[in-house]
mmCIF file of C-alpha atoms in Angstrom:
data_model
loop_
_atom_site.group_PDB
_atom_site.id
_atom_site.type_symbol
_atom_site.label_atom_id
_atom_site.label_comp_id
_atom_site.label_asym_id
_atom_site.label_seq_id
_atom_site.Cartn_x
_atom_site.Cartn_y
_atom_site.Cartn_z
ATOM 1 C CA MET P 1 26.405 -6.055 23.491
ATOM 2 C CA THR P 2 23.959 -8.687 24.772
ATOM 3 C CA ALA P 3 23.731 -6.989 28.123
ATOM 4 C CA GLY P 4 22.435 -3.916 26.335
ATOM 5 C CA ILE P 5 19.470 -5.751 24.846
ATOM 6 C CA HIS P 6 16.349 -4.959 26.822
ATOM 7 C CA ASN P 7 13.515 -7.306 27.524
ATOM 8 C CA PHE P 8 10.686 -6.992 25.078
ATOM 9 C CA THR P 9 7.824 -4.885 26.292
ATOM 10 C CA ALA P 10 4.326 -4.763 24.921
ATOM 11 C CA ARG P 11 4.152 -0.997 24.604
ATOM 12 C CA ARG P 12 2.514 -0.046 21.342
ATOM 13 C CA ALA P 13 3.949 2.150 18.611
ATOM 14 C CA ASP P 14 1.223 4.718 19.035
ATOM 15 C CA THR P 15 2.138 5.322 22.662
ATOM 16 C CA ALA P 16 5.888 5.619 22.171
ATOM 17 C CA ALA P 17 7.139 9.171 22.588
ATOM 18 C CA THR P 18 9.908 8.663 20.069
ATOM 19 C CA LEU P 19 9.956 6.643 16.890
ATOM 20 C CA VAL P 20 13.004 5.265 15.175
ATOM 21 C CA VAL P 21 12.854 5.594 11.413
ATOM 22 C CA LEU P 22 14.772 3.000 9.419
ATOM 23 C CA SER P 23 15.341 4.071 5.813
ATOM 24 C CA LEU P 24 15.356 1.214 3.332
ATOM 25 C CA ASP P 25 15.319 1.123 -0.444
ATOM 26 C CA GLY P 26 12.752 3.833 -1.207
ATOM 27 C CA ILE P 27 10.671 3.245 1.912
ATOM 28 C CA ALA P 28 11.004 3.974 5.623
ATOM 29 C CA LEU P 29 9.843 1.896 8.582
ATOM 30 C CA ALA P 30 8.984 3.480 11.927
ATOM 31 C CA LEU P 31 9.338 1.501 15.149
ATOM 32 C CA PRO P 32 8.938 2.537 18.778
ATOM 33 C CA GLN P 33 12.291 3.560 20.181
ATOM 34 C CA HIS P 34 12.155 0.967 22.949
ATOM 35 C CA GLU P 35 12.132 -1.809 20.353
ATOM 36 C CA ILE P 36 15.615 -0.885 19.171
ATOM 37 C CA ALA P 37 18.291 -2.443 21.361
ATOM 38 C CA ALA P 38 21.416 -1.129 19.690
ATOM 39 C CA LEU P 39 22.936 0.127 16.479
ATOM 40 C CA GLU P 40 25.907 -1.500 14.782
ATOM 41 C CA PRO P 41 27.954 -0.434 11.761
ATOM 42 C CA ILE P 42 27.494 -2.538 8.660
ATOM 43 C CA LEU P 43 31.252 -3.186 8.613
ATOM 44 C CA ASP P 44 30.813 -5.630 11.504
ATOM 45 C CA VAL P 45 28.368 -7.790 9.551
ATOM 46 C CA GLN P 46 29.717 -11.061 8.198
ATOM 47 C CA SER P 47 28.259 -12.335 4.952
ATOM 48 C CA LEU P 48 26.550 -15.690 5.138
ATOM 49 C CA ALA P 49 27.903 -18.554 3.092
ATOM 50 C CA ASN P 50 24.469 -20.224 2.999
ATOM 51 C CA ARG P 51 22.723 -18.572 0.077
ATOM 52 C CA LYS P 52 19.423 -20.257 0.905
ATOM 53 C CA ALA P 53 19.198 -18.331 4.160
ATOM 54 C CA LYS P 54 17.005 -15.250 4.103
ATOM 55 C CA ALA P 55 19.432 -13.418 6.331
ATOM 56 C CA ALA P 56 21.939 -11.453 4.307
ATOM 57 C CA GLY P 57 24.530 -11.537 7.053
ATOM 58 C CA SER P 58 25.263 -12.160 10.674
ATOM 59 C CA LEU P 59 26.509 -10.177 13.643
ATOM 60 C CA THR P 60 28.030 -11.599 16.775
ATOM 61 C CA ILE P 61 26.213 -10.205 19.786
ATOM 62 C CA GLY P 62 27.578 -11.369 23.130
ATOM 63 C CA GLU P 63 29.189 -14.404 21.495
ATOM 64 C CA ARG P 64 25.886 -15.415 19.906
ATOM 65 C CA PRO P 65 25.046 -15.060 16.225
ATOM 66 C CA CYS P 66 22.409 -12.503 15.340
ATOM 67 C CA PRO P 67 20.930 -12.744 11.827
ATOM 68 C CA VAL P 68 20.947 -9.541 9.816
ATOM 69 C CA TYR P 69 18.160 -9.077 7.292
ATOM 70 C CA ALA P 70 18.173 -6.570 4.449
ATOM 71 C CA LEU P 71 14.664 -5.708 3.295
ATOM 72 C CA GLY P 72 13.842 -4.243 -0.094
ATOM 73 C CA SER P 73 11.130 -1.831 -1.186
ATOM 74 C CA GLU P 74 8.456 -4.563 -1.061
ATOM 75 C CA LEU P 75 9.729 -5.727 2.342
ATOM 76 C CA ASN P 76 11.271 -8.700 0.585
ATOM 77 C CA CYS P 77 14.458 -10.240 1.953
ATOM 78 C CA LEU P 78 17.447 -9.253 -0.162
ATOM 79 C CA PRO P 79 20.139 -11.921 -0.551
ATOM 80 C CA LYS P 80 22.926 -9.348 -0.149
ATOM 81 C CA ILE P 81 23.127 -6.142 1.813
ATOM 82 C CA PRO P 82 23.090 -3.280 -0.730
ATOM 83 C CA GLN P 83 26.081 -0.945 -0.642
ATOM 84 C CA SER P 84 23.858 1.970 0.352
ATOM 85 C CA TYR P 85 22.865 0.183 3.590
ATOM 86 C CA ARG P 86 25.361 1.406 6.175
ATOM 87 C CA VAL P 87 23.955 0.624 9.604
ATOM 88 C CA CYS P 88 22.182 -2.180 11.460
ATOM 89 C CA ALA P 89 19.440 -1.857 14.055
ATOM 90 C CA ILE P 90 19.440 -4.695 16.574
ATOM 91 C CA LEU P 91 15.799 -5.266 17.481
ATOM 92 C CA ASN P 92 14.418 -6.306 20.852
ATOM 93 C CA ASN P 93 12.674 -9.524 19.996
ATOM 94 C CA ASP P 94 10.299 -11.222 22.386
ATOM 95 C CA SER P 95 12.798 -13.214 24.453
ATOM 96 C CA SER P 96 9.999 -14.417 26.753
ATOM 97 C CA ARG P 97 8.796 -16.488 23.795
ATOM 98 C CA GLY P 98 12.271 -17.810 23.160
ATOM 99 C CA ARG P 99 12.828 -15.601 20.161
ATOM 100 C CA GLU P 100 16.366 -14.646 19.264
ATOM 101 C CA ALA P 101 17.395 -11.090 18.579
ATOM 102 C CA PHE P 102 17.707 -10.124 14.945
ATOM 103 C CA ALA P 103 18.894 -7.070 13.081
ATOM 104 C CA LEU P 104 17.749 -5.023 10.125
ATOM 105 C CA ALA P 105 20.266 -3.407 7.826
ATOM 106 C CA CYS P 106 19.267 0.035 6.587
ATOM 107 C CA ILE P 107 20.514 3.098 4.793
ATOM 108 C CA GLU P 108 20.182 5.413 7.768
ATOM 109 C CA ILE P 109 18.411 5.714 11.096
ATOM 110 C CA ARG P 110 16.666 8.813 12.441
ATOM 111 C CA PHE P 111 14.782 9.586 15.595
ATOM 112 C CA VAL P 112 11.428 11.308 15.155
ATOM 113 C CA PRO P 113 9.240 12.637 17.974
ATOM 114 C CA ARG P 114 5.863 10.927 17.963
ATOM 115 C CA ALA P 115 4.204 14.340 18.103
ATOM 116 C CA ALA P 116 5.757 15.281 14.759
ATOM 117 C CA VAL P 117 3.916 12.614 12.774
ATOM 118 C CA ALA P 118 0.288 12.250 11.767
ATOM 119 C CA THR P 119 -1.039 8.715 12.091
ATOM 120 C CA HIS P 120 -3.461 7.249 9.564
ATOM 121 C CA GLU P 121 -5.063 3.856 9.526
ATOM 122 C CA LEU P 122 -4.237 1.546 6.666
ATOM 123 C CA PRO P 123 -7.020 2.177 4.099
ATOM 124 C CA ARG P 124 -9.617 -0.587 4.109
ATOM 125 C CA ALA P 125 -8.860 -1.570 0.515
ATOM 126 C CA MET P 126 -5.227 -2.193 1.521
ATOM 127 C CA VAL P 127 -5.735 -4.213 4.647
ATOM 128 C CA LYS P 128 -4.153 -7.633 4.279
ATOM 129 C CA GLN P 129 -3.474 -10.072 7.032
ATOM 130 C CA LYS P 130 0.002 -10.780 5.788
ATOM 131 C CA THR P 131 1.511 -7.342 6.214
ATOM 132 C CA PRO P 132 3.720 -6.100 9.035
ATOM 133 C CA ILE P 133 2.545 -2.532 8.357
ATOM 134 C CA LYS P 134 0.247 -1.448 11.162
ATOM 135 C CA SER P 135 -0.496 2.127 10.146
ATOM 136 C CA LEU P 136 0.753 4.913 7.903
ATOM 137 C CA LEU P 137 2.520 7.943 9.289
ATOM 138 C CA VAL P 138 3.056 11.263 7.546
ATOM 139 C CA HIS P 139 6.154 13.153 8.610
ATOM 140 C CA GLY P 140 6.579 16.312 6.574
ATOM 141 C CA GLU P 141 6.382 15.114 2.991
ATOM 142 C CA GLN P 142 7.584 11.623 3.830
ATOM 143 C CA LEU P 143 5.415 8.570 4.308
ATOM 144 C CA LEU P 144 6.527 6.196 7.066
ATOM 145 C CA PHE P 145 5.259 2.676 7.634
ATOM 146 C CA ALA P 146 4.578 1.980 11.288
ATOM 147 C CA THR P 147 5.453 -1.515 12.372
ATOM 148 C CA ASN P 148 6.855 -3.350 15.360
ATOM 149 C CA VAL P 149 9.348 -6.085 16.091
ATOM 150 C CA ASN P 150 6.741 -8.807 16.502
ATOM 151 C CA ALA P 151 5.162 -8.015 13.137
ATOM 152 C CA LEU P 152 8.532 -7.840 11.391
ATOM 153 C CA PHE P 153 9.653 -11.120 12.943
ATOM 154 C CA THR P 154 6.425 -12.822 11.827
ATOM 155 C CA HIS P 155 6.814 -11.340 8.341
ATOM 156 C CA ILE P 156 10.408 -12.477 7.939
ATOM 157 C CA THR P 157 9.619 -15.927 9.323
ATOM 158 C CA ARG P 158 6.751 -16.226 6.878
ATOM 159 C CA ILE P 159 8.992 -15.321 3.962
ATOM 160 C CA ASP P 160 11.305 -18.084 5.119
ATOM 161 C CA ALA P 161 8.414 -20.519 5.192
ATOM 162 C CA ASP P 162 7.295 -19.536 1.699
ATOM 163 C CA ILE P 163 10.668 -20.248 0.163
ATOM 164 C CA ILE P 164 10.894 -23.630 -1.558
ATOM 165 C CA PRO P 165 14.334 -24.667 -2.760
ATOM 166 C CA PHE P 166 14.565 -24.858 -6.537
ATOM 167 C CA ASP P 167 15.251 -28.610 -6.638
ATOM 168 C CA GLU P 168 12.287 -29.315 -4.365
ATOM 169 C CA ARG P 169 10.031 -27.116 -6.517
ATOM 170 C CA SER P 170 11.155 -29.051 -9.616
ATOM 171 C CA ARG P 171 10.475 -32.339 -7.878
ATOM 172 C CA LYS P 172 6.946 -31.220 -6.954
ATOM 173 C CA LEU P 173 6.261 -30.084 -10.510
ATOM 174 C CA ARG P 174 7.358 -33.448 -11.877
ATOM 175 C CA GLN P 175 4.973 -35.329 -9.578
ATOM 176 C CA MET S 1 -33.770 14.696 -24.894
ATOM 177 C CA SER S 2 -32.615 14.842 -21.287
ATOM 178 C CA GLY S 3 -29.416 13.612 -19.770
ATOM 179 C CA SER S 4 -27.000 13.816 -16.878
ATOM 180 C CA ALA S 5 -23.579 15.424 -16.654
ATOM 181 C CA ALA S 6 -20.694 13.077 -15.857
ATOM 182 C CA TRP S 7 -16.918 12.795 -16.032
ATOM 183 C CA LEU S 8 -15.639 10.264 -18.522
ATOM 184 C CA MET S 9 -12.396 8.651 -17.383
ATOM 185 C CA ASP S 10 -9.829 6.618 -19.280
ATOM 186 C CA PHE S 11 -8.077 4.260 -16.875
ATOM 187 C CA GLY S 12 -5.741 2.711 -19.412
ATOM 188 C CA GLY S 13 -5.777 -0.859 -20.639
ATOM 189 C CA GLY S 14 -8.994 -0.089 -22.527
ATOM 190 C CA VAL S 15 -10.930 0.511 -19.327
ATOM 191 C CA LEU S 16 -13.338 3.430 -19.686
ATOM 192 C CA ALA S 17 -15.982 4.525 -17.189
ATOM 193 C CA ALA S 18 -18.034 7.536 -16.173
ATOM 194 C CA MET S 19 -18.673 9.025 -12.788
ATOM 195 C CA SER S 20 -21.040 11.606 -11.412
ATOM 196 C CA VAL S 21 -19.741 15.168 -11.630
ATOM 197 C CA THR S 22 -20.418 15.530 -7.921
ATOM 198 C CA HIS S 23 -17.956 12.772 -7.044
ATOM 199 C CA VAL S 24 -14.876 14.257 -8.722
ATOM 200 C CA LEU S 25 -13.326 16.910 -6.494
ATOM 201 C CA HIS S 26 -9.826 17.444 -7.780
ATOM 202 C CA VAL S 27 -7.421 16.251 -10.450
ATOM 203 C CA LEU S 28 -3.703 16.222 -9.687
ATOM 204 C CA GLU S 29 -0.913 16.009 -12.225
ATOM 205 C CA ASP S 30 1.797 15.979 -9.563
ATOM 206 C CA MET S 31 2.387 12.312 -8.841
ATOM 207 C CA SER S 32 5.147 13.076 -6.341
ATOM 208 C CA LEU S 33 2.476 13.178 -3.666
ATOM 209 C CA VAL S 34 1.552 9.588 -4.443
ATOM 210 C CA HIS S 35 3.471 7.070 -2.333
ATOM 211 C CA ARG S 36 3.767 3.343 -2.829
ATOM 212 C CA VAL S 37 2.758 1.018 0.008
ATOM 213 C CA PRO S 38 4.562 -2.333 0.123
ATOM 214 C CA LEU S 39 2.617 -5.600 0.257
ATOM 215 C CA ALA S 40 -0.678 -3.884 -0.587
ATOM 216 C CA PRO S 41 -2.998 -5.353 -3.260
ATOM 217 C CA ALA S 42 -1.763 -4.619 -6.792
ATOM 218 C CA HIS S 43 -4.817 -2.499 -7.661
ATOM 219 C CA CYS S 44 -4.474 -0.359 -4.529
ATOM 220 C CA ASN S 45 -0.835 -0.115 -3.519
ATOM 221 C CA ARG S 46 -0.487 3.657 -3.366
ATOM 222 C CA VAL S 47 -1.724 6.486 -1.192
ATOM 223 C CA LEU S 48 -2.035 10.201 -1.878
ATOM 224 C CA VAL S 49 -1.266 12.815 0.746
ATOM 225 C CA TRP S 50 -4.046 15.334 0.172
ATOM 226 C CA GLN S 51 -5.125 18.143 2.479
ATOM 227 C CA GLN S 52 -3.695 16.459 5.569
ATOM 228 C CA GLN S 53 -5.419 13.221 4.701
ATOM 229 C CA LEU S 54 -4.065 9.986 3.354
ATOM 230 C CA LEU S 55 -6.235 8.657 0.556
ATOM 231 C CA PRO S 56 -6.094 5.188 -1.010
ATOM 232 C CA VAL S 57 -5.270 5.241 -4.727
ATOM 233 C CA VAL S 58 -7.004 2.647 -6.901
ATOM 234 C CA ASP S 59 -5.722 1.653 -10.328
ATOM 235 C CA LEU S 60 -8.909 0.563 -12.020
ATOM 236 C CA ALA S 61 -7.095 -0.882 -15.036
ATOM 237 C CA GLN S 62 -5.222 -3.182 -12.672
ATOM 238 C CA LEU S 63 -8.444 -4.121 -10.919
ATOM 239 C CA LYS S 64 -10.638 -4.686 -13.953
ATOM 240 C CA ALA S 65 -8.102 -5.701 -16.589
ATOM 241 C CA PRO S 66 -5.135 -7.116 -14.666
ATOM 242 C CA GLU S 67 -3.938 -8.980 -17.732
ATOM 243 C CA LEU S 68 -3.290 -5.614 -19.360
ATOM 244 C CA THR S 69 -0.672 -3.156 -18.210
ATOM 245 C CA ALA S 70 -1.570 -1.121 -15.158
ATOM 246 C CA ALA S 71 -2.006 2.632 -15.606
ATOM 247 C CA LEU S 72 1.133 3.751 -13.820
ATOM 248 C CA SER S 73 3.436 1.250 -15.481
ATOM 249 C CA GLN S 74 2.380 2.330 -18.956
ATOM 250 C CA PRO S 75 4.462 5.000 -20.628
ATOM 251 C CA GLY S 76 2.892 8.436 -20.567
ATOM 252 C CA ARG S 77 1.142 10.499 -18.005
ATOM 253 C CA ALA S 78 -1.066 9.450 -15.143
ATOM 254 C CA TYR S 79 -3.429 11.669 -13.194
ATOM 255 C CA ALA S 80 -4.777 11.317 -9.685
ATOM 256 C CA CYS S 81 -8.502 12.056 -9.513
ATOM 257 C CA VAL S 82 -9.644 12.792 -5.974
ATOM 258 C CA LEU S 83 -13.176 11.564 -5.383
ATOM 259 C CA GLY S 84 -15.569 12.279 -2.554
ATOM 260 C CA TRP S 85 -18.889 10.716 -1.721
ATOM 261 C CA ARG S 86 -21.359 10.959 1.077
ATOM 262 C CA ILE S 87 -21.703 8.222 3.628
ATOM 263 C CA ALA S 88 -23.961 7.992 6.646
ATOM 264 C CA ASN S 89 -24.332 10.930 9.055
ATOM 265 C CA ASP S 90 -23.437 13.492 6.388
ATOM 266 C CA ALA S 91 -19.801 12.441 6.512
ATOM 267 C CA THR S 92 -17.720 12.327 3.337
ATOM 268 C CA GLU S 93 -15.413 9.515 2.298
ATOM 269 C CA TYR S 94 -12.495 10.140 -0.069
ATOM 270 C CA GLY S 95 -10.487 8.056 -2.495
ATOM 271 C CA VAL S 96 -8.340 8.483 -5.596
ATOM 272 C CA LEU S 97 -8.546 6.899 -9.028
ATOM 273 C CA LEU S 98 -5.621 6.853 -11.431
ATOM 274 C CA THR S 99 -6.471 7.886 -14.967
ATOM 275 C CA ARG S 100 -4.423 7.974 -18.138
ATOM 276 C CA SER S 101 -5.792 11.294 -19.319
ATOM 277 C CA LEU S 102 -7.692 14.216 -17.884
ATOM 278 C CA PRO S 103 -11.343 13.364 -17.249
ATOM 279 C CA ARG S 104 -13.670 14.660 -19.947
ATOM 280 C CA ARG S 105 -17.020 16.185 -19.098
ATOM 281 C CA ILE S 106 -19.847 14.593 -21.041
ATOM 282 C CA VAL S 107 -23.613 14.444 -20.939
ATOM 283 C CA ILE S 108 -25.090 10.976 -20.812
ATOM 284 C CA ALA S 109 -28.410 11.012 -22.577
ATOM 285 C CA ASP S 110 -31.188 9.014 -21.022
ATOM 286 C CA ASP S 111 -31.700 7.091 -24.235
ATOM 287 C CA SER S 112 -28.041 6.036 -24.330
ATOM 288 C CA MET S 113 -28.500 3.703 -21.351
ATOM 289 C CA VAL S 114 -27.932 0.097 -22.419
ATOM 290 C CA ALA S 115 -27.977 -3.344 -20.889
ATOM 291 C CA PRO S 116 -24.452 -4.727 -20.387
ATOM 292 C CA SER S 117 -23.302 -8.027 -21.796
ATOM 293 C CA ALA S 118 -22.879 -10.843 -19.306
ATOM 294 C CA SER S 119 -19.117 -10.320 -19.350
ATOM 295 C CA GLU S 120 -19.403 -6.553 -18.782
ATOM 296 C CA ALA S 121 -21.903 -7.070 -15.999
ATOM 297 C CA SER S 122 -19.581 -9.574 -14.376
ATOM 298 C CA THR S 123 -16.534 -7.300 -14.689
ATOM 299 C CA TRP S 124 -18.296 -4.380 -13.033
ATOM 300 C CA GLN S 125 -20.453 -6.300 -10.607
ATOM 301 C CA GLY S 126 -20.951 -4.339 -7.433
ATOM 302 C CA SER S 127 -19.367 -1.128 -8.713
ATOM 303 C CA ALA S 128 -21.552 -0.126 -11.691
ATOM 304 C CA LEU S 129 -24.735 1.851 -11.192
ATOM 305 C CA SER S 130 -25.747 1.477 -14.833
ATOM 306 C CA PHE S 131 -24.270 1.272 -18.326
ATOM 307 C CA PHE S 132 -24.426 3.575 -21.315
ATOM 308 C CA SER S 133 -23.341 3.497 -24.912
ATOM 309 C CA TYR S 134 -20.419 5.744 -25.803
ATOM 310 C CA HIS S 135 -19.144 5.811 -29.401
ATOM 311 C CA GLY S 136 -20.203 2.232 -29.930
ATOM 312 C CA ARG S 137 -18.746 0.999 -26.648
ATOM 313 C CA THR S 138 -20.579 0.046 -23.501
ATOM 314 C CA ALA S 139 -19.209 1.896 -20.487
ATOM 315 C CA PRO S 140 -20.306 1.761 -16.862
ATOM 316 C CA ILE S 141 -21.320 4.616 -14.614
ATOM 317 C CA ILE S 142 -19.447 3.719 -11.472
ATOM 318 C CA ASP S 143 -20.116 4.068 -7.796
ATOM 319 C CA PRO S 144 -16.805 4.883 -6.084
ATOM 320 C CA ALA S 145 -17.475 3.375 -2.650
ATOM 321 C CA PRO S 146 -17.158 -0.338 -3.535
ATOM 322 C CA LEU S 147 -13.889 0.304 -5.383
ATOM 323 C CA PHE S 148 -12.324 1.325 -2.086
ATOM 324 C CA GLY S 149 -13.620 -1.623 -0.109
ATOM 325 C CA LEU S 150 -16.475 0.382 1.359
ATOM 326 C CA PRO S 151 -20.190 -0.334 1.342
ATOM 327 C CA PRO S 152 -22.173 1.697 -1.196
ATOM 328 C CA PRO S 153 -23.910 4.770 0.200
ATOM 329 C CA SER S 154 -27.533 4.582 1.234
ATOM 330 C CA ARG S 155 -30.061 5.974 -1.228
ATOM 331 C CA ASP S 156 -30.380 9.130 0.868
ATOM 332 C CA ALA S 157 -26.663 9.791 0.710
ATOM 333 C CA ILE S 158 -26.305 9.446 -3.083
ATOM 334 C CA ALA S 159 -25.395 12.681 -4.804
ATOM 335 C CA PRO S 160 -28.549 14.599 -5.623
ATOM 336 C CA GLN S 161 -27.712 15.396 -9.263
ATOM 337 C CA GLY S 162 -28.888 13.093 -12.008
ATOM 338 C CA ARG S 163 -31.001 10.022 -11.822
ATOM 339 C CA HIS S 164 -28.405 7.327 -11.333
ATOM 340 C CA LEU S 165 -25.404 9.622 -11.066
#
C-alpha cells in the first residue's frame, strides 16, 4: 500500500477538478482528490490499546503503522470509531516535512466534480485561526466543508497538544 | 407625535431589540436550510443557504446573554430573519438573526428614546444606534453590520427611512 501513496503536492482545493467528500457524523469534509492516497475498509483497522491516544485505531500500511482518526461533528477526535463509520481514507501527508501518513475514518466517501459545487468564503464573523475549514461549499442541498491534509494534520496535532491527562490536570489544580 | 417604523425581535434569553424595517428582508420558518459549522464561535456557528448565497447566522441571545440558553437550544420554535444593509458602492451585505418568535412591527415614538444604563450601554456597545423604552424595558435599536463582524455602514449608506433607523 505504501507504494501507492503519492508525494504531497501543493495544489489547492479550489483548483482540483474533483473533490473527495468524506461523510462524518452529521457533517461532510471535502478534500482535493489528489490528497487521498487510498481507501481501506474499516475492518482492517486495529483498535488502539492506549486510550490516551487521539487516534481511534491503526492501519498497517507497507509494514508501517498509520494512525486512524475518527472525527465527530465538531471535528473532535472520537476515542472509538463509531459503528456507522465503514471506510478509511489514507491521506497524502507532507512527507517532505517528515510527516507520516494518517487516515480518517468516515461513514462514506463520494467523488464530486469541482464544477458541481459553489464555493463560499467563511463568513467574517466565523473566521478563527484554529479551524481546518478553509471555505464552505454548497452541493445541491448539502453543505460541505473544504479543507486539506495540511490543515487537518495541524488541527489533529493541536487537539493532541491540548489534551492534558487527568492526573496531570489534578496536580496542576492542587498547586 | 412622530415616530419610526421598526421590527421588534425577541432573541430569547430575555434579549429584545428593534431593527429598521428596511433591514429585514425575509423571515424563514424552515430551519432545515440552516447548517451548523464546526469550530465556529458559539454565537455564529450556523449558515443559511438563501438564494444561492451562504449567509452567516447570528444567535444574539448567545452573543449578548451567553449565560442564558441560546435561542436554538431552547424548546420551541426559532425563526431565521434575513437582513440586508447597504455598504459602500451601493452593494448590499446580508446576514441572518435567529429569533424566538416572528418579528413584530412597531412604531417607535420619538419621545420614547431613552438613555441606556451603563450596563445596557456596555452590552450593546458598537451595535446599538440608540435605545428606546418599550413596556417599561429599555431596548436597543440595532445596526446589523457590527453583529456580523463588519464595519458599520457610512452615513450615506444608512437606510433612508427614519432618523436613526
